[in-house]
Structures are given as structure tokens and as C-alpha cells.
Short mmCIF file of C-alpha atoms in Angstrom, two decimals:
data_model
loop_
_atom_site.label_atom_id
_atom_site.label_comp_id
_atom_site.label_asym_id
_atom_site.label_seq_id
_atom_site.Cartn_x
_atom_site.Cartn_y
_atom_site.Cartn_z
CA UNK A 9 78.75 90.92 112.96
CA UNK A 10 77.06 88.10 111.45
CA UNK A 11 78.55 84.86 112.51
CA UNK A 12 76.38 82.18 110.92
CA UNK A 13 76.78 83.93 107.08
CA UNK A 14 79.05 81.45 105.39
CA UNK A 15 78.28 82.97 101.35
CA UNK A 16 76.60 85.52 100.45
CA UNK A 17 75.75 86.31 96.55
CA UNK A 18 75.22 90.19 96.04
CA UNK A 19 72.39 90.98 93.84
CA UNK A 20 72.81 92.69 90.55
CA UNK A 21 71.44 95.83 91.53
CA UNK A 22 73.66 96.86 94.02
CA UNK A 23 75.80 100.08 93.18
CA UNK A 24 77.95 100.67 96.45
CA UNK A 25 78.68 98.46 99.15
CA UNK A 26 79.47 100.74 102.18
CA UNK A 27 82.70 100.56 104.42
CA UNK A 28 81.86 98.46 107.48
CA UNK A 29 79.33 96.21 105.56
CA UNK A 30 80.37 92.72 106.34
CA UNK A 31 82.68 93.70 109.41
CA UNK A 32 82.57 91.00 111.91
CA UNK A 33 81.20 88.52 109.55
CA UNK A 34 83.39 85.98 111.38
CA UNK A 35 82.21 82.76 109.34
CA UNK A 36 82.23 84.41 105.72
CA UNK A 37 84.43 82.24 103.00
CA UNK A 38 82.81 83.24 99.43
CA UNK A 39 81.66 86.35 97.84
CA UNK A 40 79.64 86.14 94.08
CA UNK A 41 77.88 88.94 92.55
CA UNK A 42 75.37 88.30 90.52
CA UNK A 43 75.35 88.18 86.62
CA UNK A 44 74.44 91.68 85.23
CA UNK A 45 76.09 93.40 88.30
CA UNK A 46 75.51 97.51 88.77
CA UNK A 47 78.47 97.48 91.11
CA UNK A 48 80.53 100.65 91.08
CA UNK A 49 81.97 101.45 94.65
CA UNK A 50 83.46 99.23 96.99
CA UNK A 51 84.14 101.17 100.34
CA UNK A 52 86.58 101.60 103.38
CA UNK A 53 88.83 103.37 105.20
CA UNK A 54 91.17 103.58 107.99
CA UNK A 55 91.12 105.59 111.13
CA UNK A 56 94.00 105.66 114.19
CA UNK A 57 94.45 101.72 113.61
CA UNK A 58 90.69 101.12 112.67
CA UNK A 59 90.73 99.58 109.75
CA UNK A 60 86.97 99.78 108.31
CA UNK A 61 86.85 98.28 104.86
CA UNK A 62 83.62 96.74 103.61
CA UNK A 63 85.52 93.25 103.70
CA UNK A 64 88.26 94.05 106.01
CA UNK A 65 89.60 91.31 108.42
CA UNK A 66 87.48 88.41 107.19
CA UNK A 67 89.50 85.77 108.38
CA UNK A 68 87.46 82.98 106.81
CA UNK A 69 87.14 84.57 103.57
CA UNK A 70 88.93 82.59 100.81
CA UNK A 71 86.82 83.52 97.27
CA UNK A 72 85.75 87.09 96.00
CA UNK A 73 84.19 86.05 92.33
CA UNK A 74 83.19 89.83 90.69
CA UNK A 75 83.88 88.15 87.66
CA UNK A 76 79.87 89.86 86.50
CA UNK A 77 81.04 93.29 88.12
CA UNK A 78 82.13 95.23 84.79
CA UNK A 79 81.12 98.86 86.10
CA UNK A 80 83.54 99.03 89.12
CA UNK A 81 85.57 101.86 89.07
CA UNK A 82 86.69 102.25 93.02
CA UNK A 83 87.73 100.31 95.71
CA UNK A 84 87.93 101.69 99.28
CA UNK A 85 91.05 102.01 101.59
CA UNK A 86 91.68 98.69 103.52
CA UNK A 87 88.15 96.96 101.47
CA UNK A 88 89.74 93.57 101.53
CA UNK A 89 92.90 94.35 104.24
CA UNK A 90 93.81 91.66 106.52
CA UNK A 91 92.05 88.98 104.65
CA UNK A 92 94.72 86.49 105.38
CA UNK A 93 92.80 83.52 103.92
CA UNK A 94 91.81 84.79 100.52
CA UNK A 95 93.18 82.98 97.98
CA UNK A 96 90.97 83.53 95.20
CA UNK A 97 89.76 86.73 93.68
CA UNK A 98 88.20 87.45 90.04
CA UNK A 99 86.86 90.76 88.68
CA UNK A 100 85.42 91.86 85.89
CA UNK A 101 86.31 95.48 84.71
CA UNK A 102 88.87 95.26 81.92
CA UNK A 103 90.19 98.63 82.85
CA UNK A 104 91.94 98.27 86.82
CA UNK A 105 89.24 100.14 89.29
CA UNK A 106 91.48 102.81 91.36
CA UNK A 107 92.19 100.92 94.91
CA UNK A 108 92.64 102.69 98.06
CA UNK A 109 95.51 102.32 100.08
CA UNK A 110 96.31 99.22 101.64
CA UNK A 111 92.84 97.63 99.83
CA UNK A 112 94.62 94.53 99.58
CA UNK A 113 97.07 94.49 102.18
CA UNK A 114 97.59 91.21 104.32
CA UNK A 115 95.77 88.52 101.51
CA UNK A 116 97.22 85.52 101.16
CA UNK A 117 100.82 85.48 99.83
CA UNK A 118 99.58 83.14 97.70
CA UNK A 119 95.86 84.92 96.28
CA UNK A 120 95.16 84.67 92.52
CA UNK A 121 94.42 87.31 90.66
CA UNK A 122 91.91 86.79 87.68
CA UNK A 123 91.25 89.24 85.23
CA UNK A 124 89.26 89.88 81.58
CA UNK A 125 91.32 88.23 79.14
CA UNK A 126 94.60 90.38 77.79
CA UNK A 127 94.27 93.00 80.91
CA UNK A 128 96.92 91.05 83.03
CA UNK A 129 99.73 93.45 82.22
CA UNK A 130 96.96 96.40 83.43
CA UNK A 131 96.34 94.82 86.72
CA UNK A 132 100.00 93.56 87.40
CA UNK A 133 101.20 97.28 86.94
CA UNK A 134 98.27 99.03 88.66
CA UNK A 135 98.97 100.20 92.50
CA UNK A 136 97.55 97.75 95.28
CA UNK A 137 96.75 95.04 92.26
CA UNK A 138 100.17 93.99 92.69
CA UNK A 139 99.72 92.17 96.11
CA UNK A 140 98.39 89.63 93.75
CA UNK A 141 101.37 86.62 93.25
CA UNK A 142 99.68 85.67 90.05
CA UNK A 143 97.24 87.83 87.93
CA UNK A 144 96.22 85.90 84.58
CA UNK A 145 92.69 86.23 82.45
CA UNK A 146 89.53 84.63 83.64
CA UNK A 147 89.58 82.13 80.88
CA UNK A 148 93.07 80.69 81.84
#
């Protein structure tokens, strides 16, 4: 429920963010992780029209850039659902991490989708990836 936090880089160390961890984070826009990142877990969930994803229903939020995340292997139900504005999103695992339902559900129509060079065709058939409108490598 932060309003003021605009940005926020995540340092490398972090394993797991938790469901819930930036709800209410009214003002948030850009997301880095560090170079070197540990991350593994991304978390959420959804309860009788709760939606509790670690990034869920960030209004403001327009650039995810996990380009250094290469460990991630799960994202939560609902993490990023409802994120209306984002338009940008870049991750770093060349193998797709497993999303939750709905992880992506209600991102921009528009959101990009970049990936490690020559995994495109990974992401663009993996569930919840597809939400995407364009999914191309990093270095394109």
C-alpha cells in the first residue's frame, strides 16, 4: 500500500517474492532486478474474487525488466493480473517459467514480450505467455 514508490529495483539476492508484496502500490510504473538475480518464485493467487498476486492490479505499472532473472522457474496465479498499463515486460530464463492461471490476464493488449534470443517460439506456445501480442528476443 505504498503510494509514493514510483520504481523499485529488486536486489540480486532475492529468491521469492511473496503474493501480496506490492499490492496497493498505487504509484508503481517500473520493475528491474538486479544483475546476478537469485529469483526463483514469483507468487499469487486468487480467492472468491480476491485476486492476490505479488504485482496484481498495478495500474501504473508499465515496465517489468527480469531480463538478469535466469533462475525463475514459477510464477504465481494472477502475479501480474489486471495490470492494464504494462506494456513492457523482459525475462530472462531461456526455458518459459510455469505461470499460474490468469498470471497475465488483463495487460495491455498491446504488452511486449522479450525473451533470450531463439526462445520466442517457447514463450509464444507456453500457457499464459501468450497474452503477450508480440514476444521476440531481448536483442531485437
Amino acid at each position: 500500500d505504498c503510494a509514493a514508490l514510483t520504481s523499485i529495483e529488486i536486489p540480486a539476492s532475492v529468491e521469492t517474492i511473496e503474493a501480496t508484496a506490492f499490492k496497493g502500490c498505487s504509484s508503481l510504473e517500473s520493475v528491474t532486478f538486479k544483475e546476478g538475480s537469485l529469483l526463483k518464485t514469483i507468487g499469487g493467487g486468487y480467492y472468491s474474487s480476491y485476486y492476490y498476486g505479488a504485482f496484481a492490479n498495478l495500474k501504473k505499472l508499465m515496465t517489468v525488466d527480469m531480463s538478469a532473472c535466469t533462475y525463475i522457474t514459477s510464477i504465481g496465479e494472477c502475479a501480474f493480473y489486471g495490470d492494464s498499463k504494462l506494456r513492457l515486460f523482459k525475462i530472462g530464463t531461456e526455458i518459459p517459467a510455469s505461470c499460474g492461471s490468469s498470471a497475465f490476464y488483463g495487460i495491455n493488449k498491446y504488452s511486449v514480450l522479450k525473451v533470450p534470443s531463439g526462445c520466442a517460439d517457447s514463450y509464444k506456445a507456453a500457457n499464459e505467455w501468450k497474452r503477450f501480442s508480440s514476444i521476440t528476443g531481448l536483442d531485437e
